[in-house]
Structures are given as structure tokens and as C-alpha cells.
Amino acid sequence: MTDDRQGPRRRRQGELEALVLSVLGEAEEPVSAGWVQERLGGDLAYTTVITILTRLLAKGVVTRERAGRSFVWTPASDQAGLAAHRMRRVLDAESDREAVLASFVAGLGPDDERLLRELLGRAEGE
């Protein structure tokens, strides 16, 4: 016998974090967890939003400051910085960094490869 009831769709790992970061990125100033929850819509519980924000804080991806009895939240950097942070986390999780980086570079197109060389050259000059 099978259960035909449809429960809520299970999200992929990190999907909620990405959604919360996206919403925070749209804010023009630090915002409350309630504001984030409202923008996400759906049936996401306030406590779930707080849990996600707290996890992102522990990862250094967001910052918070006290506002009365609560907190307001801000992304720690812009979208490019957040993407770079995610890339470093993936790289840090691998045991063979050289192989991962070599594979990444081998998959770059000519324009991206040229840009990467320019960026590395600038970094050496600093």
C-alpha cells in the first residue's frame, strides 16, 4: 500500500540558505528575520528563518547587530563575494586541492582563462 499524500517538497541542501541570502541581498539596509520571512512568502516558519540566519552567521556569510530586543541582518559581502565564499567552501571540502583547481581551470573558456591570468597578475603585484 502506498501513501498518496503529498507533503511539502523537500529542498536541496543549501537551497534555503541561498534563498535567504538572495532576499538579504535585495535589502537596502539591515533587516529583521520577520522581514526576510515575509519576503520569502510561503509557509516558512519564523524559527526556520532564524535557524538559517544563525547558520549563515556561523559561516561568516551574514552579520547581525542588535536592534532593540531583536537583531537585524546584513550580507557580509556583495553577491560576488558570497559566490567566492561558496567556491572556497567547496574547495576546502576536497582533499586534493590541486586536482580540483586544475580541473576548474581546464574547464574555463578562453575569455575566463585570460581574466583569471590578469587577476592573478594583479594579485602578485600587490
mmCIF file of N, CA and C in Angstrom:
data_model
loop_
_atom_site.group_PDB
_atom_site.id
_atom_site.type_symbol
_atom_site.label_atom_id
_atom_site.label_comp_id
_atom_site.label_asym_id
_atom_site.label_seq_id
_atom_site.Cartn_x
_atom_site.Cartn_y
_atom_site.Cartn_z
ATOM 1 N N MET A 1 0.842 -1.175 0.000
ATOM 2 C CA MET A 1 0.000 0.000 0.000
ATOM 3 C C MET A 1 0.886 1.237 0.000
ATOM 4 N N THR A 2 0.584 2.184 -0.854
ATOM 5 C CA THR A 2 1.391 3.396 -0.925
ATOM 6 C C THR A 2 0.626 4.563 -0.349
ATOM 7 N N ASP A 3 1.374 5.517 0.142
ATOM 8 C CA ASP A 3 0.798 6.733 0.708
ATOM 9 C C ASP A 3 0.786 7.795 -0.379
ATOM 10 N N ASP A 4 -0.415 8.175 -0.827
ATOM 11 C CA ASP A 4 -0.537 9.129 -1.928
ATOM 12 C C ASP A 4 -0.560 10.580 -1.463
ATOM 13 N N ARG A 5 -0.462 10.798 -0.173
ATOM 14 C CA ARG A 5 -0.492 12.179 0.311
ATOM 15 C C ARG A 5 0.754 12.916 -0.152
ATOM 16 N N GLN A 6 0.559 14.149 -0.542
ATOM 17 C CA GLN A 6 1.668 14.995 -0.987
ATOM 18 C C GLN A 6 2.077 15.898 0.164
ATOM 19 N N GLY A 7 3.251 15.691 0.694
ATOM 20 C CA GLY A 7 3.778 16.564 1.726
ATOM 21 C C GLY A 7 4.518 17.720 1.089
ATOM 22 N N PRO A 8 5.055 18.614 1.901
ATOM 23 C CA PRO A 8 5.829 19.717 1.334
ATOM 24 C C PRO A 8 7.061 19.185 0.600
ATOM 25 N N ARG A 9 7.412 19.843 -0.470
ATOM 26 C CA ARG A 9 8.579 19.456 -1.259
ATOM 27 C C ARG A 9 9.845 19.617 -0.424
ATOM 28 N N ARG A 10 10.695 18.614 -0.440
ATOM 29 C CA ARG A 10 11.981 18.700 0.272
ATOM 30 C C ARG A 10 12.937 19.545 -0.553
ATOM 31 N N ARG A 11 13.561 20.482 0.113
ATOM 32 C CA ARG A 11 14.509 21.349 -0.581
ATOM 33 C C ARG A 11 15.890 20.710 -0.577
ATOM 34 N N ARG A 12 16.660 21.023 -1.591
ATOM 35 C CA ARG A 12 18.044 20.556 -1.646
ATOM 36 C C ARG A 12 18.844 21.239 -0.547
ATOM 37 N N GLN A 13 19.933 20.596 -0.165
ATOM 38 C CA GLN A 13 20.803 21.160 0.851
ATOM 39 C C GLN A 13 21.307 22.525 0.375
ATOM 40 N N GLY A 14 21.190 23.506 1.215
ATOM 41 C CA GLY A 14 21.666 24.842 0.895
ATOM 42 C C GLY A 14 20.676 25.710 0.143
ATOM 43 N N GLU A 15 19.554 25.125 -0.303
ATOM 44 C CA GLU A 15 18.592 25.901 -1.085
ATOM 45 C C GLU A 15 17.971 27.024 -0.254
ATOM 46 N N LEU A 16 17.593 26.725 0.988
ATOM 47 C CA LEU A 16 17.020 27.764 1.837
ATOM 48 C C LEU A 16 18.041 28.846 2.148
ATOM 49 N N GLU A 17 19.284 28.446 2.392
ATOM 50 C CA GLU A 17 20.328 29.435 2.653
ATOM 51 C C GLU A 17 20.471 30.367 1.453
ATOM 52 N N ALA A 18 20.463 29.803 0.263
ATOM 53 C CA ALA A 18 20.586 30.616 -0.944
ATOM 54 C C ALA A 18 19.404 31.568 -1.087
ATOM 55 N N LEU A 19 18.204 31.090 -0.779
ATOM 56 C CA LEU A 19 17.022 31.951 -0.854
ATOM 57 C C LEU A 19 17.117 33.096 0.146
ATOM 58 N N VAL A 20 17.526 32.780 1.372
ATOM 59 C CA VAL A 20 17.651 33.814 2.406
ATOM 60 C C VAL A 20 18.708 34.835 1.992
ATOM 61 N N LEU A 21 19.841 34.376 1.476
ATOM 62 C CA LEU A 21 20.885 35.293 1.022
ATOM 63 C C LEU A 21 20.403 36.175 -0.115
ATOM 64 N N SER A 22 19.628 35.606 -1.010
ATOM 65 C CA SER A 22 19.085 36.374 -2.115
ATOM 66 C C SER A 22 18.178 37.492 -1.597
ATOM 67 N N VAL A 23 17.321 37.168 -0.653
ATOM 68 C CA VAL A 23 16.421 38.163 -0.075
ATOM 69 C C VAL A 23 17.223 39.239 0.652
ATOM 70 N N LEU A 24 18.221 38.824 1.427
ATOM 71 C CA LEU A 24 19.053 39.810 2.129
ATOM 72 C C LEU A 24 19.777 40.719 1.139
ATOM 73 N N GLY A 25 20.196 40.153 0.021
ATOM 74 C CA GLY A 25 20.895 40.934 -0.988
ATOM 75 C C GLY A 25 20.029 42.014 -1.616
ATOM 76 N N GLU A 26 18.716 41.823 -1.585
ATOM 77 C CA GLU A 26 17.786 42.807 -2.143
ATOM 78 C C GLU A 26 17.520 43.964 -1.180
ATOM 79 N N ALA A 27 17.814 43.752 0.091
ATOM 80 C CA ALA A 27 17.525 44.776 1.101
ATOM 81 C C ALA A 27 18.494 45.940 0.973
ATOM 82 N N GLU A 28 17.999 47.129 1.206
ATOM 83 C CA GLU A 28 18.841 48.323 1.108
ATOM 84 C C GLU A 28 19.464 48.693 2.446
ATOM 85 N N GLU A 29 19.073 47.993 3.496
ATOM 86 C CA GLU A 29 19.592 48.251 4.841
ATOM 87 C C GLU A 29 19.451 46.968 5.646
ATOM 88 N N PRO A 30 20.062 46.899 6.832
ATOM 89 C CA PRO A 30 19.884 45.705 7.668
ATOM 90 C C PRO A 30 18.398 45.455 7.928
ATOM 91 N N VAL A 31 18.006 44.171 7.914
ATOM 92 C CA VAL A 31 16.592 43.822 8.037
ATOM 93 C C VAL A 31 16.391 42.756 9.114
ATOM 94 N N SER A 32 15.173 42.681 9.606
ATOM 95 C CA SER A 32 14.817 41.700 10.632
ATOM 96 C C SER A 32 14.532 40.343 10.007
ATOM 97 N N ALA A 33 14.532 39.319 10.836
ATOM 98 C CA ALA A 33 14.171 37.977 10.374
ATOM 99 C C ALA A 33 12.722 37.960 9.892
ATOM 100 N N GLY A 34 11.873 38.723 10.535
ATOM 101 C CA GLY A 34 10.475 38.817 10.105
ATOM 102 C C GLY A 34 10.348 39.381 8.700
ATOM 103 N N TRP A 35 11.171 40.364 8.381
ATOM 104 C CA TRP A 35 11.184 40.948 7.042
ATOM 105 C C TRP A 35 11.598 39.895 6.021
ATOM 106 N N VAL A 36 12.631 39.120 6.367
ATOM 107 C CA VAL A 36 13.103 38.049 5.485
ATOM 108 C C VAL A 36 11.991 37.027 5.281
ATOM 109 N N GLN A 37 11.358 36.618 6.375
ATOM 110 C CA GLN A 37 10.280 35.629 6.299
ATOM 111 C C GLN A 37 9.151 36.126 5.397
ATOM 112 N N GLU A 38 8.794 37.381 5.547
ATOM 113 C CA GLU A 38 7.715 37.965 4.742
ATOM 114 C C GLU A 38 8.068 37.950 3.256
ATOM 115 N N ARG A 39 9.316 38.292 2.910
ATOM 116 C CA ARG A 39 9.742 38.331 1.514
ATOM 117 C C ARG A 39 9.819 36.936 0.910
ATOM 118 N N LEU A 40 10.139 35.937 1.733
ATOM 119 C CA LEU A 40 10.222 34.564 1.229
ATOM 120 C C LEU A 40 8.848 33.998 0.910
ATOM 121 N N GLY A 41 7.832 34.514 1.599
ATOM 122 C CA GLY A 41 6.477 34.035 1.361
ATOM 123 C C GLY A 41 6.326 32.579 1.754
ATOM 124 N N GLY A 42 5.298 31.964 1.289
ATOM 125 C CA GLY A 42 5.084 30.549 1.584
ATOM 126 C C GLY A 42 4.803 30.311 3.052
ATOM 127 N N ASP A 43 5.090 29.105 3.480
ATOM 128 C CA ASP A 43 4.762 28.730 4.847
ATOM 129 C C ASP A 43 6.003 28.488 5.696
ATOM 130 N N LEU A 44 7.081 29.189 5.396
ATOM 131 C CA LEU A 44 8.326 29.025 6.136
ATOM 132 C C LEU A 44 8.174 29.643 7.527
ATOM 133 N N ALA A 45 8.426 28.856 8.546
ATOM 134 C CA ALA A 45 8.265 29.314 9.927
ATOM 135 C C ALA A 45 9.337 30.337 10.291
ATOM 136 N N TYR A 46 8.977 31.251 11.160
ATOM 137 C CA TYR A 46 9.908 32.265 11.652
ATOM 138 C C TYR A 46 11.126 31.604 12.283
ATOM 139 N N THR A 47 10.899 30.546 13.056
ATOM 140 C CA THR A 47 12.025 29.859 13.706
ATOM 141 C C THR A 47 12.970 29.243 12.678
ATOM 142 N N THR A 48 12.443 28.807 11.556
ATOM 143 C CA THR A 48 13.281 28.267 10.487
ATOM 144 C C THR A 48 14.162 29.369 9.901
ATOM 145 N N VAL A 49 13.585 30.548 9.697
ATOM 146 C CA VAL A 49 14.351 31.683 9.178
ATOM 147 C C VAL A 49 15.471 32.035 10.155
ATOM 148 N N ILE A 50 15.151 32.069 11.443
ATOM 149 C CA ILE A 50 16.168 32.366 12.465
ATOM 150 C C ILE A 50 17.274 31.306 12.427
ATOM 151 N N THR A 51 16.916 30.054 12.307
ATOM 152 C CA THR A 51 17.903 28.974 12.238
ATOM 153 C C THR A 51 18.828 29.160 11.037
ATOM 154 N N ILE A 52 18.260 29.463 9.892
ATOM 155 C CA ILE A 52 19.059 29.662 8.686
ATOM 156 C C ILE A 52 19.993 30.857 8.853
ATOM 157 N N LEU A 53 19.457 31.966 9.359
ATOM 158 C CA LEU A 53 20.283 33.154 9.564
ATOM 159 C C LEU A 53 21.423 32.872 10.544
ATOM 160 N N THR A 54 21.139 32.115 11.584
ATOM 161 C CA THR A 54 22.160 31.779 12.579
ATOM 162 C C THR A 54 23.245 30.903 11.963
ATOM 163 N N ARG A 55 22.851 29.964 11.110
ATOM 164 C CA ARG A 55 23.838 29.126 10.418
ATOM 165 C C ARG A 55 24.702 29.969 9.488
ATOM 166 N N LEU A 56 24.079 30.896 8.780
ATOM 167 C CA LEU A 56 24.833 31.771 7.887
ATOM 168 C C LEU A 56 25.782 32.670 8.676
ATOM 169 N N LEU A 57 25.360 33.098 9.849
ATOM 170 C CA LEU A 57 26.223 33.892 10.725
ATOM 171 C C LEU A 57 27.450 33.080 11.137
ATOM 172 N N ALA A 58 27.236 31.819 11.508
ATOM 173 C CA ALA A 58 28.346 30.950 11.913
ATOM 174 C C ALA A 58 29.323 30.718 10.763
ATOM 175 N N LYS A 59 28.826 30.756 9.535
ATOM 176 C CA LYS A 59 29.674 30.568 8.354
ATOM 177 C C LYS A 59 30.352 31.867 7.927
ATOM 178 N N GLY A 60 29.999 32.974 8.573
ATOM 179 C CA GLY A 60 30.598 34.259 8.233
ATOM 180 C C GLY A 60 30.012 34.902 6.996
ATOM 181 N N VAL A 61 28.837 34.443 6.578
ATOM 182 C CA VAL A 61 28.227 34.930 5.350
ATOM 183 C C VAL A 61 27.315 36.134 5.612
ATOM 184 N N VAL A 62 26.789 36.240 6.832
ATOM 185 C CA VAL A 62 25.962 37.380 7.214
ATOM 186 C C VAL A 62 26.499 37.959 8.520
ATOM 187 N N THR A 63 26.085 39.179 8.794
ATOM 188 C CA THR A 63 26.388 39.803 10.077
ATOM 189 C C THR A 63 25.060 40.198 10.716
ATOM 190 N N ARG A 64 25.106 40.434 12.008
ATOM 191 C CA ARG A 64 23.890 40.893 12.683
ATOM 192 C C ARG A 64 24.277 41.939 13.719
ATOM 193 N N GLU A 65 23.321 42.790 13.994
ATOM 194 C CA GLU A 65 23.500 43.783 15.051
ATOM 195 C C GLU A 65 22.200 43.899 15.821
ATOM 196 N N ARG A 66 22.344 44.214 17.084
ATOM 197 C CA ARG A 66 21.166 44.315 17.939
ATOM 198 C C ARG A 66 20.347 45.531 17.548
ATOM 199 N N ALA A 67 19.041 45.336 17.521
ATOM 200 C CA ALA A 67 18.076 46.402 17.250
ATOM 201 C C ALA A 67 16.935 46.217 18.233
ATOM 202 N N GLY A 68 17.004 46.883 19.364
ATOM 203 C CA GLY A 68 16.014 46.674 20.410
ATOM 204 C C GLY A 68 16.230 45.312 21.047
ATOM 205 N N ARG A 69 15.178 44.519 21.103
ATOM 206 C CA ARG A 69 15.278 43.184 21.696
ATOM 207 C C ARG A 69 15.570 42.111 20.654
ATOM 208 N N SER A 70 15.748 42.517 19.431
ATOM 209 C CA SER A 70 15.963 41.564 18.338
ATOM 210 C C SER A 70 17.265 41.887 17.619
ATOM 211 N N PHE A 71 17.440 41.310 16.451
ATOM 212 C CA PHE A 71 18.604 41.575 15.613
ATOM 213 C C PHE A 71 18.158 41.971 14.223
ATOM 214 N N VAL A 72 19.018 42.710 13.532
ATOM 215 C CA VAL A 72 18.854 42.950 12.102
ATOM 216 C C VAL A 72 20.053 42.328 11.414
ATOM 217 N N TRP A 73 19.838 41.869 10.196
ATOM 218 C CA TRP A 73 20.799 41.037 9.482
ATOM 219 C C TRP A 73 21.217 41.693 8.175
ATOM 220 N N THR A 74 22.484 41.457 7.788
ATOM 221 C CA THR A 74 23.054 42.022 6.573
ATOM 222 C C THR A 74 23.990 40.993 5.939
ATOM 223 N N PRO A 75 24.018 40.895 4.610
ATOM 224 C CA PRO A 75 25.025 40.025 3.986
ATOM 225 C C PRO A 75 26.425 40.556 4.314
ATOM 226 N N ALA A 76 27.374 39.660 4.514
ATOM 227 C CA ALA A 76 28.738 40.077 4.849
ATOM 228 C C ALA A 76 29.445 40.682 3.643
ATOM 229 N N SER A 77 28.979 40.382 2.438
ATOM 230 C CA SER A 77 29.571 40.978 1.243
ATOM 231 C C SER A 77 28.535 40.984 0.126
ATOM 232 N N ASP A 78 28.936 41.491 -1.019
ATOM 233 C CA ASP A 78 28.033 41.545 -2.167
ATOM 234 C C ASP A 78 27.878 40.153 -2.792
ATOM 235 N N GLN A 79 27.114 40.060 -3.863
ATOM 236 C CA GLN A 79 26.845 38.767 -4.500
ATOM 237 C C GLN A 79 28.126 38.083 -4.974
ATOM 238 N N ALA A 80 29.047 38.858 -5.520
ATOM 239 C CA ALA A 80 30.309 38.265 -5.987
ATOM 240 C C ALA A 80 31.096 37.698 -4.812
ATOM 241 N N GLY A 81 31.111 38.420 -3.705
ATOM 242 C CA GLY A 81 31.812 37.938 -2.515
ATOM 243 C C GLY A 81 31.174 36.687 -1.947
ATOM 244 N N LEU A 82 29.857 36.631 -1.977
ATOM 245 C CA LEU A 82 29.158 35.446 -1.482
ATOM 246 C C LEU A 82 29.429 34.242 -2.383
ATOM 247 N N ALA A 83 29.458 34.460 -3.697
ATOM 248 C CA ALA A 83 29.767 33.365 -4.612
ATOM 249 C C ALA A 83 31.193 32.867 -4.381
ATOM 250 N N ALA A 84 32.117 33.788 -4.172
ATOM 251 C CA ALA A 84 33.508 33.403 -3.903
ATOM 252 C C ALA A 84 33.606 32.615 -2.603
ATOM 253 N N HIS A 85 32.833 33.012 -1.617
ATOM 254 C CA HIS A 85 32.815 32.285 -0.333
ATOM 255 C C HIS A 85 32.339 30.845 -0.545
ATOM 256 N N ARG A 86 31.279 30.671 -1.341
ATOM 257 C CA ARG A 86 30.770 29.326 -1.622
ATOM 258 C C ARG A 86 31.819 28.500 -2.362
ATOM 259 N N MET A 87 32.519 29.122 -3.297
ATOM 260 C CA MET A 87 33.552 28.410 -4.049
ATOM 261 C C MET A 87 34.682 27.959 -3.119
ATOM 262 N N ARG A 88 35.076 28.822 -2.184
ATOM 263 C CA ARG A 88 36.129 28.441 -1.231
ATOM 264 C C ARG A 88 35.666 27.304 -0.336
ATOM 265 N N ARG A 89 34.389 27.315 0.065
ATOM 266 C CA ARG A 89 33.872 26.226 0.908
ATOM 267 C C ARG A 89 33.935 24.891 0.170
ATOM 268 N N VAL A 90 33.572 24.901 -1.108
ATOM 269 C CA VAL A 90 33.638 23.675 -1.903
ATOM 270 C C VAL A 90 35.088 23.211 -2.006
ATOM 271 N N LEU A 91 35.979 24.117 -2.296
ATOM 272 C CA LEU A 91 37.398 23.774 -2.416
ATOM 273 C C LEU A 91 37.951 23.252 -1.095
ATOM 274 N N ASP A 92 37.585 23.879 0.005
ATOM 275 C CA ASP A 92 38.061 23.458 1.327
ATOM 276 C C ASP A 92 37.568 22.064 1.701
ATOM 277 N N ALA A 93 36.462 21.635 1.126
ATOM 278 C CA ALA A 93 35.894 20.328 1.458
ATOM 279 C C ALA A 93 36.590 19.189 0.716
ATOM 280 N N GLU A 94 37.423 19.513 -0.249
ATOM 281 C CA GLU A 94 38.090 18.493 -1.053
ATOM 282 C C GLU A 94 39.494 18.220 -0.526
ATOM 283 N N SER A 95 39.928 16.971 -0.624
ATOM 284 C CA SER A 95 41.250 16.610 -0.109
ATOM 285 C C SER A 95 42.370 16.940 -1.096
ATOM 286 N N ASP A 96 42.085 16.915 -2.387
ATOM 287 C CA ASP A 96 43.118 17.175 -3.397
ATOM 288 C C ASP A 96 42.840 18.526 -4.061
ATOM 289 N N ARG A 97 43.275 19.583 -3.400
ATOM 290 C CA ARG A 97 43.017 20.944 -3.890
ATOM 291 C C ARG A 97 43.604 21.152 -5.292
ATOM 292 N N GLU A 98 44.807 20.620 -5.506
ATOM 293 C CA GLU A 98 45.475 20.820 -6.785
ATOM 294 C C GLU A 98 44.648 20.226 -7.924
ATOM 295 N N ALA A 99 44.126 19.021 -7.720
ATOM 296 C CA ALA A 99 43.322 18.370 -8.758
ATOM 297 C C ALA A 99 42.040 19.145 -9.022
ATOM 298 N N VAL A 100 41.411 19.642 -7.963
ATOM 299 C CA VAL A 100 40.168 20.403 -8.123
ATOM 300 C C VAL A 100 40.440 21.690 -8.886
ATOM 301 N N LEU A 101 41.487 22.418 -8.480
ATOM 302 C CA LEU A 101 41.810 23.667 -9.169
ATOM 303 C C LEU A 101 42.216 23.422 -10.616
ATOM 304 N N ALA A 102 42.994 22.358 -10.849
ATOM 305 C CA ALA A 102 43.415 22.037 -12.216
ATOM 306 C C ALA A 102 42.200 21.720 -13.084
ATOM 307 N N SER A 103 41.264 20.980 -12.557
ATOM 308 C CA SER A 103 40.055 20.639 -13.303
ATOM 309 C C SER A 103 39.219 21.884 -13.579
ATOM 310 N N PHE A 104 39.140 22.758 -12.587
ATOM 311 C CA PHE A 104 38.384 24.007 -12.751
ATOM 312 C C PHE A 104 38.990 24.853 -13.864
ATOM 313 N N VAL A 105 40.303 25.048 -13.807
ATOM 314 C CA VAL A 105 40.984 25.883 -14.794
ATOM 315 C C VAL A 105 40.875 25.258 -16.185
ATOM 316 N N ALA A 106 40.984 23.931 -16.283
ATOM 317 C CA ALA A 106 40.883 23.261 -17.578
ATOM 318 C C ALA A 106 39.501 23.466 -18.207
ATOM 319 N N GLY A 107 38.505 23.673 -17.394
ATOM 320 C CA GLY A 107 37.149 23.851 -17.906
ATOM 321 C C GLY A 107 36.798 25.285 -18.256
ATOM 322 N N LEU A 108 37.714 26.219 -18.014
ATOM 323 C CA LEU A 108 37.442 27.621 -18.324
ATOM 324 C C LEU A 108 37.524 27.872 -19.820
ATOM 325 N N GLY A 109 36.691 28.765 -20.278
ATOM 326 C CA GLY A 109 36.780 29.207 -21.658
ATOM 327 C C GLY A 109 37.942 30.183 -21.817
ATOM 328 N N PRO A 110 38.320 30.509 -23.040
ATOM 329 C CA PRO A 110 39.466 31.400 -23.275
ATOM 330 C C PRO A 110 39.336 32.767 -22.595
ATOM 331 N N ASP A 111 38.150 33.347 -22.630
ATOM 332 C CA ASP A 111 37.965 34.669 -22.011
ATOM 333 C C ASP A 111 38.118 34.598 -20.498
ATOM 334 N N ASP A 112 37.533 33.566 -19.874
ATOM 335 C CA ASP A 112 37.659 33.417 -18.433
ATOM 336 C C ASP A 112 39.094 33.099 -18.027
ATOM 337 N N GLU A 113 39.770 32.303 -18.855
ATOM 338 C CA GLU A 113 41.162 31.973 -18.560
ATOM 339 C C GLU A 113 42.029 33.239 -18.616
ATOM 340 N N ARG A 114 41.801 34.070 -19.632
ATOM 341 C CA ARG A 114 42.542 35.328 -19.744
ATOM 342 C C ARG A 114 42.266 36.217 -18.539
ATOM 343 N N LEU A 115 41.009 36.311 -18.145
ATOM 344 C CA LEU A 115 40.639 37.132 -16.993
ATOM 345 C C LEU A 115 41.289 36.611 -15.720
ATOM 346 N N LEU A 116 41.296 35.305 -15.538
ATOM 347 C CA LEU A 116 41.921 34.724 -14.357
ATOM 348 C C LEU A 116 43.423 35.041 -14.332
ATOM 349 N N ARG A 117 44.088 34.940 -15.487
ATOM 350 C CA ARG A 117 45.522 35.276 -15.558
ATOM 351 C C ARG A 117 45.757 36.738 -15.178
ATOM 352 N N GLU A 118 44.893 37.628 -15.678
ATOM 353 C CA GLU A 118 45.017 39.049 -15.343
ATOM 354 C C GLU A 118 44.836 39.284 -13.842
ATOM 355 N N LEU A 119 43.847 38.639 -13.271
ATOM 356 C CA LEU A 119 43.599 38.799 -11.833
ATOM 357 C C LEU A 119 44.749 38.271 -10.997
ATOM 358 N N LEU A 120 45.288 37.123 -11.394
ATOM 359 C CA LEU A 120 46.428 36.563 -10.678
ATOM 360 C C LEU A 120 47.655 37.464 -10.802
ATOM 361 N N GLY A 121 47.844 38.066 -11.994
ATOM 362 C CA GLY A 121 48.945 39.003 -12.185
ATOM 363 C C GLY A 121 48.805 40.225 -11.291
ATOM 364 N N ARG A 122 47.596 40.745 -11.185
ATOM 365 C CA ARG A 122 47.351 41.889 -10.303
ATOM 366 C C ARG A 122 47.614 41.515 -8.845
ATOM 367 N N ALA A 123 47.193 40.323 -8.446
ATOM 368 C CA ALA A 123 47.378 39.879 -7.057
ATOM 369 C C ALA A 123 48.866 39.770 -6.729
ATOM 370 N N GLU A 124 49.682 39.322 -7.694
ATOM 371 C CA GLU A 124 51.127 39.220 -7.469
ATOM 372 C C GLU A 124 51.746 40.599 -7.301
ATOM 373 N N GLY A 125 51.204 41.590 -7.994
ATOM 374 C CA GLY A 125 51.734 42.946 -7.930
ATOM 375 C C GLY A 125 51.389 43.676 -6.629
ATOM 376 N N GLU A 126 50.439 43.175 -5.909
ATOM 377 C CA GLU A 126 50.007 43.863 -4.666
ATOM 378 C C GLU A 126 50.925 43.574 -3.512
#
